[in-house]
Short mmCIF file of N, CA, C and O in Angstrom, two decimals:
data_model
loop_
_atom_site.label_atom_id
_atom_site.label_comp_id
_atom_site.label_asym_id
_atom_site.label_seq_id
_atom_site.Cartn_x
_atom_site.Cartn_y
_atom_site.Cartn_z
N MET A 93 123.56 134.23 82.65
CA MET A 93 123.07 134.55 83.97
C MET A 93 123.37 133.38 84.90
O MET A 93 123.13 132.23 84.58
N ASP A 94 123.92 133.68 86.07
CA ASP A 94 124.19 132.65 87.07
C ASP A 94 122.92 132.33 87.83
O ASP A 94 122.21 133.22 88.29
N GLU A 95 122.65 131.06 87.95
CA GLU A 95 121.47 130.60 88.69
C GLU A 95 121.92 130.06 90.04
O GLU A 95 123.02 129.52 90.17
N PRO A 96 121.06 130.17 91.05
CA PRO A 96 121.42 129.62 92.36
C PRO A 96 121.57 128.10 92.27
O PRO A 96 120.93 127.45 91.46
N GLN A 97 122.45 127.57 93.09
CA GLN A 97 122.81 126.16 93.04
C GLN A 97 122.46 125.44 94.33
O GLN A 97 122.29 126.05 95.38
N ARG A 98 122.38 124.14 94.24
CA ARG A 98 122.29 123.26 95.40
C ARG A 98 123.37 122.21 95.19
O ARG A 98 123.50 121.66 94.10
N LEU A 99 124.17 121.96 96.21
CA LEU A 99 125.24 120.97 96.10
C LEU A 99 124.69 119.59 96.43
O LEU A 99 123.92 119.42 97.36
N LEU A 100 125.11 118.61 95.63
CA LEU A 100 124.71 117.23 95.83
C LEU A 100 125.97 116.44 96.18
O LEU A 100 126.96 116.48 95.45
N LEU A 101 125.93 115.76 97.31
CA LEU A 101 127.11 115.08 97.84
C LEU A 101 126.79 113.62 98.10
O LEU A 101 125.75 113.30 98.68
N LEU A 102 127.69 112.75 97.70
CA LEU A 102 127.55 111.32 97.96
C LEU A 102 128.84 110.83 98.59
O LEU A 102 129.92 111.01 98.02
N LEU A 103 128.74 110.24 99.77
CA LEU A 103 129.89 109.62 100.41
C LEU A 103 129.94 108.16 99.99
O LEU A 103 128.91 107.48 99.97
N ALA A 104 131.13 107.69 99.64
CA ALA A 104 131.29 106.32 99.16
C ALA A 104 132.44 105.63 99.88
O ALA A 104 133.44 106.26 100.25
N LYS A 105 132.28 104.34 100.06
CA LYS A 105 133.29 103.48 100.67
C LYS A 105 134.01 102.76 99.55
O LYS A 105 133.38 102.29 98.60
N THR A 106 135.32 102.66 99.65
CA THR A 106 136.10 101.94 98.66
C THR A 106 136.51 100.58 99.22
O THR A 106 136.73 100.43 100.42
N GLU A 107 136.60 99.62 98.34
CA GLU A 107 137.17 98.33 98.69
C GLU A 107 138.24 98.05 97.66
O GLU A 107 137.94 97.84 96.48
N SER A 108 139.46 98.09 98.09
CA SER A 108 140.58 97.95 97.17
C SER A 108 140.78 96.49 96.77
O SER A 108 140.66 95.58 97.57
N HIS A 109 141.11 96.33 95.49
CA HIS A 109 141.46 95.01 94.96
C HIS A 109 142.95 94.99 94.62
O HIS A 109 143.39 94.21 93.79
N GLY A 110 143.69 95.89 95.26
CA GLY A 110 145.13 95.93 95.03
C GLY A 110 145.49 96.88 93.91
O GLY A 110 144.65 97.47 93.26
N GLY A 111 146.75 97.03 93.71
CA GLY A 111 147.25 97.91 92.66
C GLY A 111 148.41 97.25 91.96
O GLY A 111 148.76 96.12 92.23
N ASN A 112 148.99 98.01 91.09
CA ASN A 112 150.10 97.46 90.33
C ASN A 112 151.43 98.05 90.77
O ASN A 112 152.38 98.07 90.01
N GLY A 113 151.49 98.54 92.00
CA GLY A 113 152.72 99.11 92.51
C GLY A 113 152.86 100.60 92.25
O GLY A 113 153.75 101.24 92.77
N SER A 114 151.97 101.17 91.47
CA SER A 114 151.99 102.61 91.23
C SER A 114 150.89 103.25 92.07
O SER A 114 150.37 102.64 92.99
N GLU A 115 150.53 104.45 91.75
CA GLU A 115 149.44 105.12 92.46
C GLU A 115 148.08 104.61 92.02
O GLU A 115 147.08 104.93 92.62
N THR A 116 148.05 103.81 90.97
CA THR A 116 146.79 103.28 90.47
C THR A 116 146.31 102.15 91.36
O THR A 116 147.08 101.27 91.73
N GLN A 117 145.04 102.20 91.72
CA GLN A 117 144.42 101.15 92.51
C GLN A 117 143.17 100.71 91.79
O GLN A 117 142.58 101.46 91.03
N THR A 118 142.75 99.49 92.06
CA THR A 118 141.49 99.03 91.53
C THR A 118 140.62 98.57 92.68
O THR A 118 141.12 98.24 93.75
N GLY A 119 139.32 98.60 92.48
CA GLY A 119 138.41 98.17 93.53
C GLY A 119 136.98 98.50 93.20
O GLY A 119 136.64 98.80 92.06
N THR A 120 136.15 98.44 94.22
CA THR A 120 134.74 98.75 94.06
C THR A 120 134.36 99.92 94.94
O THR A 120 135.00 100.19 95.96
N LEU A 121 133.31 100.61 94.53
CA LEU A 121 132.75 101.72 95.30
C LEU A 121 131.36 101.34 95.76
O LEU A 121 130.59 100.76 95.01
N THR A 122 131.05 101.70 97.00
CA THR A 122 129.73 101.47 97.55
C THR A 122 129.22 102.78 98.12
O THR A 122 129.89 103.38 98.96
N PRO A 123 128.04 103.24 97.69
CA PRO A 123 127.47 104.45 98.28
C PRO A 123 127.18 104.24 99.76
O PRO A 123 126.74 103.15 100.17
N VAL A 124 127.43 105.26 100.56
CA VAL A 124 127.18 105.19 102.00
C VAL A 124 126.00 106.10 102.35
O VAL A 124 125.00 105.63 102.89
N ILE A 125 126.12 107.38 102.06
CA ILE A 125 125.02 108.32 102.29
C ILE A 125 125.06 109.42 101.24
O ILE A 125 126.11 109.71 100.67
N CYS A 126 123.90 110.02 101.01
CA CYS A 126 123.77 111.17 100.10
C CYS A 126 123.15 112.32 100.88
O CYS A 126 122.34 112.09 101.78
N VAL A 127 123.50 113.50 100.48
CA VAL A 127 122.91 114.69 101.10
C VAL A 127 122.97 115.84 100.11
O VAL A 127 123.83 115.88 99.24
N ASP A 128 122.01 116.75 100.23
CA ASP A 128 122.07 117.98 99.44
C ASP A 128 122.24 119.14 100.40
O ASP A 128 121.77 119.10 101.53
N LYS A 129 122.95 120.17 99.95
CA LYS A 129 123.25 121.33 100.79
C LYS A 129 123.20 122.59 99.94
O LYS A 129 123.62 122.58 98.79
N ALA A 130 122.73 123.65 100.54
CA ALA A 130 122.89 124.97 99.93
C ALA A 130 124.36 125.36 100.10
O ALA A 130 124.97 125.02 101.12
N PRO A 131 124.97 126.01 99.12
CA PRO A 131 126.39 126.37 99.23
C PRO A 131 126.73 127.12 100.51
O PRO A 131 127.80 126.90 101.08
N GLU A 132 125.83 127.96 100.97
CA GLU A 132 126.12 128.73 102.19
C GLU A 132 126.12 127.87 103.46
O GLU A 132 126.56 128.32 104.52
N GLU A 133 125.66 126.63 103.35
CA GLU A 133 125.68 125.72 104.50
C GLU A 133 127.06 125.10 104.73
O GLU A 133 127.30 124.49 105.77
N LEU A 134 127.95 125.26 103.77
CA LEU A 134 129.30 124.70 103.88
C LEU A 134 130.30 125.82 104.07
O LEU A 134 130.28 126.81 103.34
N THR A 135 131.19 125.64 105.03
CA THR A 135 132.21 126.66 105.25
C THR A 135 133.55 126.28 104.64
O THR A 135 134.21 127.10 104.01
N ASP A 136 133.95 125.02 104.83
CA ASP A 136 135.20 124.53 104.25
C ASP A 136 135.18 123.01 104.22
O ASP A 136 134.29 122.38 104.80
N PHE A 137 136.16 122.44 103.57
CA PHE A 137 136.18 120.98 103.39
C PHE A 137 136.34 120.26 104.73
O PHE A 137 135.70 119.25 104.97
N ARG A 138 137.19 120.77 105.58
CA ARG A 138 137.43 120.14 106.89
C ARG A 138 136.13 120.06 107.69
O ARG A 138 135.85 119.05 108.33
N SER A 139 135.33 121.10 107.66
CA SER A 139 134.04 121.10 108.36
C SER A 139 133.09 120.08 107.75
O SER A 139 132.33 119.42 108.47
N LEU A 140 133.12 119.95 106.43
CA LEU A 140 132.28 118.96 105.75
C LEU A 140 132.66 117.55 106.19
O LEU A 140 131.79 116.73 106.50
N VAL A 141 133.95 117.25 106.26
CA VAL A 141 134.42 115.94 106.70
C VAL A 141 133.98 115.69 108.14
O VAL A 141 133.48 114.61 108.48
N ALA A 142 134.13 116.69 109.00
CA ALA A 142 133.74 116.54 110.40
C ALA A 142 132.24 116.27 110.53
O ALA A 142 131.81 115.41 111.32
N GLU A 143 131.44 116.98 109.75
CA GLU A 143 129.99 116.76 109.77
C GLU A 143 129.64 115.36 109.28
O GLU A 143 128.81 114.66 109.89
N ALA A 144 130.27 114.93 108.21
CA ALA A 144 130.02 113.58 107.68
C ALA A 144 130.42 112.52 108.71
O ALA A 144 129.70 111.54 108.91
N ASP A 145 131.55 112.72 109.36
CA ASP A 145 132.03 111.76 110.35
C ASP A 145 131.12 111.65 111.57
O ASP A 145 131.14 110.64 112.27
N GLN A 146 130.32 112.68 111.83
CA GLN A 146 129.35 112.60 112.92
C GLN A 146 128.25 111.60 112.58
O GLN A 146 127.65 111.01 113.47
N VAL A 147 127.98 111.41 111.29
CA VAL A 147 126.97 110.46 110.85
C VAL A 147 127.59 109.06 110.73
O VAL A 147 127.06 108.09 111.24
N THR A 148 128.73 108.98 110.03
CA THR A 148 129.45 107.72 109.87
C THR A 148 130.88 108.02 109.47
O THR A 148 131.14 108.97 108.74
N ARG A 149 131.79 107.20 109.94
CA ARG A 149 133.20 107.32 109.55
C ARG A 149 133.53 106.31 108.45
O ARG A 149 134.65 106.23 107.98
N ASP A 150 132.55 105.55 108.03
CA ASP A 150 132.75 104.47 107.07
C ASP A 150 132.63 104.98 105.63
O ASP A 150 131.76 104.56 104.87
N TRP A 151 133.51 105.90 105.26
CA TRP A 151 133.54 106.42 103.90
C TRP A 151 134.97 106.84 103.57
O TRP A 151 135.74 107.16 104.45
N ASP A 152 135.29 106.82 102.28
CA ASP A 152 136.63 107.16 101.81
C ASP A 152 136.64 108.29 100.79
O ASP A 152 137.61 109.03 100.70
N LEU A 153 135.55 108.39 100.01
CA LEU A 153 135.49 109.39 98.94
C LEU A 153 134.19 110.16 99.03
O LEU A 153 133.19 109.66 99.52
N ILE A 154 134.23 111.38 98.52
CA ILE A 154 133.02 112.18 98.41
C ILE A 154 132.87 112.64 96.97
O ILE A 154 133.82 113.18 96.38
N LEU A 155 131.72 112.34 96.37
CA LEU A 155 131.41 112.76 95.02
C LEU A 155 130.55 114.00 95.11
O LEU A 155 129.60 114.04 95.91
N VAL A 156 130.85 115.00 94.29
CA VAL A 156 130.17 116.29 94.37
C VAL A 156 129.70 116.71 92.99
O VAL A 156 130.43 116.57 92.00
N THR A 157 128.50 117.23 92.93
CA THR A 157 127.98 117.88 91.74
C THR A 157 127.01 118.96 92.22
O THR A 157 126.83 119.14 93.42
N SER A 158 126.42 119.68 91.30
CA SER A 158 125.46 120.71 91.70
C SER A 158 124.23 120.65 90.81
O SER A 158 124.25 120.10 89.72
N LEU A 159 123.18 121.24 91.32
CA LEU A 159 121.91 121.32 90.61
C LEU A 159 121.54 122.79 90.53
O LEU A 159 121.55 123.49 91.54
N SER A 160 121.24 123.27 89.33
CA SER A 160 120.89 124.68 89.13
C SER A 160 119.42 124.93 89.40
O SER A 160 118.57 124.09 89.10
N GLY A 161 119.15 126.11 89.93
CA GLY A 161 117.77 126.55 90.10
C GLY A 161 117.32 127.33 88.87
O GLY A 161 117.99 127.33 87.84
N THR A 162 116.18 127.98 89.01
CA THR A 162 115.66 128.78 87.91
C THR A 162 115.09 130.09 88.46
O THR A 162 114.64 130.15 89.60
N ALA A 163 115.15 131.10 87.62
CA ALA A 163 114.55 132.41 87.94
C ALA A 163 114.93 132.89 89.34
O ALA A 163 114.08 133.30 90.12
N ASP A 164 116.21 132.82 89.65
CA ASP A 164 116.74 133.27 90.94
C ASP A 164 116.26 132.47 92.14
O ASP A 164 116.42 132.88 93.28
N ASN A 165 115.63 131.31 91.90
CA ASN A 165 115.19 130.45 92.99
C ASN A 165 116.10 129.22 93.05
O ASN A 165 116.22 128.50 92.05
N PRO A 166 116.69 128.95 94.21
CA PRO A 166 117.52 127.75 94.31
C PRO A 166 116.65 126.49 94.28
O PRO A 166 115.48 126.53 94.66
N PRO A 167 117.19 125.39 93.84
CA PRO A 167 116.44 124.14 93.88
C PRO A 167 116.18 123.72 95.33
O PRO A 167 116.95 124.03 96.22
N THR A 168 115.11 123.00 95.52
CA THR A 168 114.75 122.52 96.85
C THR A 168 115.35 121.13 97.07
O THR A 168 115.79 120.47 96.12
N SER A 169 115.33 120.67 98.32
CA SER A 169 115.77 119.31 98.62
C SER A 169 114.91 118.29 97.87
O SER A 169 115.42 117.26 97.42
N GLU A 170 113.63 118.58 97.74
CA GLU A 170 112.75 117.66 97.01
C GLU A 170 113.16 117.57 95.55
O GLU A 170 113.12 116.49 94.96
N GLN A 171 113.55 118.67 94.95
CA GLN A 171 114.00 118.66 93.56
C GLN A 171 115.34 117.95 93.42
O GLN A 171 115.64 117.38 92.38
N ALA A 172 116.14 117.97 94.48
CA ALA A 172 117.46 117.33 94.44
C ALA A 172 117.36 115.82 94.57
O ALA A 172 118.24 115.09 94.10
N GLU A 173 116.30 115.33 95.19
CA GLU A 173 116.18 113.90 95.49
C GLU A 173 116.40 112.97 94.29
O GLU A 173 117.19 112.03 94.38
N PRO A 174 115.74 113.19 93.14
CA PRO A 174 115.99 112.26 92.02
C PRO A 174 117.44 112.31 91.52
O PRO A 174 117.97 111.31 91.03
N HIS A 175 118.09 113.44 91.67
CA HIS A 175 119.48 113.57 91.24
C HIS A 175 120.41 112.82 92.19
O HIS A 175 121.41 112.24 91.77
N LEU A 176 120.07 112.81 93.48
CA LEU A 176 120.83 112.02 94.45
C LEU A 176 120.66 110.53 94.17
O LEU A 176 121.62 109.75 94.26
N HIS A 177 119.45 110.12 93.79
CA HIS A 177 119.21 108.73 93.42
C HIS A 177 120.05 108.36 92.19
O HIS A 177 120.60 107.26 92.12
N LYS A 178 120.14 109.28 91.23
CA LYS A 178 120.95 109.03 90.03
C LYS A 178 122.42 108.86 90.40
O LYS A 178 123.09 107.95 89.88
N MET A 179 122.92 109.70 91.29
CA MET A 179 124.31 109.57 91.73
C MET A 179 124.54 108.17 92.32
O MET A 179 125.51 107.50 91.99
N THR A 180 123.63 107.76 93.18
CA THR A 180 123.74 106.44 93.82
C THR A 180 123.72 105.34 92.77
O THR A 180 124.56 104.43 92.80
N ASN A 181 122.79 105.43 91.84
CA ASN A 181 122.69 104.41 90.78
C ASN A 181 123.93 104.41 89.89
O ASN A 181 124.37 103.35 89.44
N ASP A 182 124.48 105.60 89.62
CA ASP A 182 125.70 105.67 88.80
C ASP A 182 126.84 104.91 89.47
O ASP A 182 127.58 104.18 88.81
N VAL A 183 126.98 105.06 90.78
CA VAL A 183 128.04 104.36 91.51
C VAL A 183 127.76 102.86 91.53
O VAL A 183 128.62 102.04 91.23
N LEU A 184 126.53 102.49 91.87
CA LEU A 184 126.18 101.07 91.99
C LEU A 184 126.30 100.31 90.67
O LEU A 184 126.67 99.14 90.65
N SER A 185 125.99 100.98 89.57
CA SER A 185 125.99 100.30 88.27
C SER A 185 127.29 100.49 87.49
O SER A 185 127.39 100.05 86.35
N GLY A 186 128.29 101.12 88.11
CA GLY A 186 129.58 101.27 87.46
C GLY A 186 129.59 102.23 86.29
O GLY A 186 130.38 102.07 85.36
N GLN A 187 128.72 103.23 86.32
CA GLN A 187 128.66 104.21 85.24
C GLN A 187 129.88 105.13 85.27
O GLN A 187 130.60 105.21 86.26
N ASP A 188 130.06 105.86 84.19
CA ASP A 188 131.11 106.87 84.09
C ASP A 188 130.86 107.94 85.15
O ASP A 188 129.80 108.55 85.18
N LEU A 189 131.83 108.17 86.02
CA LEU A 189 131.68 109.14 87.10
C LEU A 189 132.38 110.46 86.80
O LEU A 189 132.55 111.28 87.69
N SER A 190 132.75 110.68 85.56
CA SER A 190 133.49 111.89 85.20
C SER A 190 132.66 113.16 85.35
O SER A 190 133.21 114.26 85.39
N ARG A 191 131.36 113.03 85.48
CA ARG A 191 130.52 114.22 85.68
C ARG A 191 130.59 114.74 87.11
O ARG A 191 130.05 115.79 87.42
N TYR A 192 131.22 113.98 88.00
CA TYR A 192 131.33 114.35 89.41
C TYR A 192 132.75 114.76 89.74
O TYR A 192 133.71 114.22 89.20
N VAL A 193 132.90 115.70 90.65
CA VAL A 193 134.19 116.02 91.23
C VAL A 193 134.32 115.10 92.44
O VAL A 193 133.41 115.01 93.26
N ILE A 194 135.45 114.40 92.53
CA ILE A 194 135.62 113.40 93.58
C ILE A 194 136.86 113.75 94.41
O ILE A 194 137.93 114.02 93.86
N PHE A 195 136.67 113.73 95.73
CA PHE A 195 137.76 114.01 96.66
C PHE A 195 137.91 112.84 97.63
O PHE A 195 136.94 112.18 97.97
N ASP A 196 139.14 112.66 98.12
CA ASP A 196 139.32 111.75 99.24
C ASP A 196 139.17 112.56 100.53
O ASP A 196 138.87 113.75 100.49
N ARG A 197 139.34 111.93 101.66
CA ARG A 197 139.16 112.59 102.96
C ARG A 197 140.12 113.76 103.18
O ARG A 197 139.88 114.62 104.01
N ASN A 198 141.25 113.77 102.46
CA ASN A 198 142.26 114.82 102.63
C ASN A 198 142.14 115.92 101.59
O ASN A 198 143.07 116.68 101.40
N GLU A 199 141.01 115.96 100.90
CA GLU A 199 140.70 116.97 99.88
C GLU A 199 141.54 116.83 98.62
O GLU A 199 141.68 117.75 97.83
N ASN A 200 142.11 115.65 98.40
CA ASN A 200 142.84 115.37 97.17
C ASN A 200 141.83 114.97 96.10
O ASN A 200 140.92 114.18 96.36
N LEU A 201 142.01 115.49 94.90
CA LEU A 201 141.17 115.09 93.78
C LEU A 201 141.46 113.64 93.42
O LEU A 201 142.61 113.20 93.44
N VAL A 202 140.40 112.91 93.10
CA VAL A 202 140.51 111.51 92.72
C VAL A 202 139.86 111.37 91.35
O VAL A 202 138.77 111.88 91.12
N PHE A 203 140.53 110.67 90.45
CA PHE A 203 139.99 110.41 89.13
C PHE A 203 139.67 108.93 89.03
O PHE A 203 140.53 108.09 89.27
N ILE A 204 138.44 108.63 88.69
CA ILE A 204 137.99 107.25 88.63
C ILE A 204 137.65 106.89 87.20
O ILE A 204 136.90 107.61 86.53
N HIS A 205 138.19 105.79 86.75
CA HIS A 205 137.96 105.31 85.40
C HIS A 205 137.31 103.94 85.50
O HIS A 205 137.93 103.00 86.01
N PRO A 206 136.08 103.79 85.02
CA PRO A 206 135.45 102.48 85.10
C PRO A 206 136.13 101.49 84.15
O PRO A 206 136.51 101.84 83.05
N ARG A 207 136.29 100.28 84.65
CA ARG A 207 136.88 99.23 83.84
C ARG A 207 136.35 97.89 84.34
O ARG A 207 136.68 97.49 85.45
N ASP A 208 135.52 97.27 83.56
CA ASP A 208 135.01 95.96 83.91
C ASP A 208 134.35 95.93 85.28
O ASP A 208 134.54 95.00 86.06
N GLY A 209 133.60 96.98 85.63
CA GLY A 209 132.86 96.99 86.88
C GLY A 209 133.69 97.35 88.10
O GLY A 209 133.23 97.24 89.22
N ILE A 210 134.97 97.76 87.91
CA ILE A 210 135.78 98.18 89.03
C ILE A 210 136.31 99.56 88.75
O ILE A 210 136.24 100.06 87.63
N TRP A 211 136.83 100.22 89.76
CA TRP A 211 137.36 101.56 89.55
C TRP A 211 138.88 101.53 89.59
O TRP A 211 139.47 100.67 90.21
N THR A 212 139.47 102.46 88.88
CA THR A 212 140.90 102.66 88.95
C THR A 212 141.17 104.11 89.30
O THR A 212 140.48 104.99 88.80
N VAL A 213 142.10 104.31 90.17
CA VAL A 213 142.44 105.67 90.61
C VAL A 213 143.82 105.99 90.07
O VAL A 213 144.72 105.19 90.14
#
């Protein structure tokens, strides 16, 4: 049975530490803002970027996950709050981010591999 979802979004700023001449880069991630949204509140990626930019343009990546509801009831913003805190803590502490779908501003998928407290793309 499909349960109603709430989307959890974290905008993050990257600080590059250079690369090795390929598409791989290393650096650090810093959380900028978190927000939860009902899926019907989002129309497309471009609109999401525009909405985020109204708050701040100081972000490079968006991490996305979802939270399931129960018994046909979607989760509330209050229920999403501890999960948003976990997302923030995962970024700050260099945890494995493979549980999140990560996009850059142009809707390109980004794969992040933790290594010694820095990220590689």
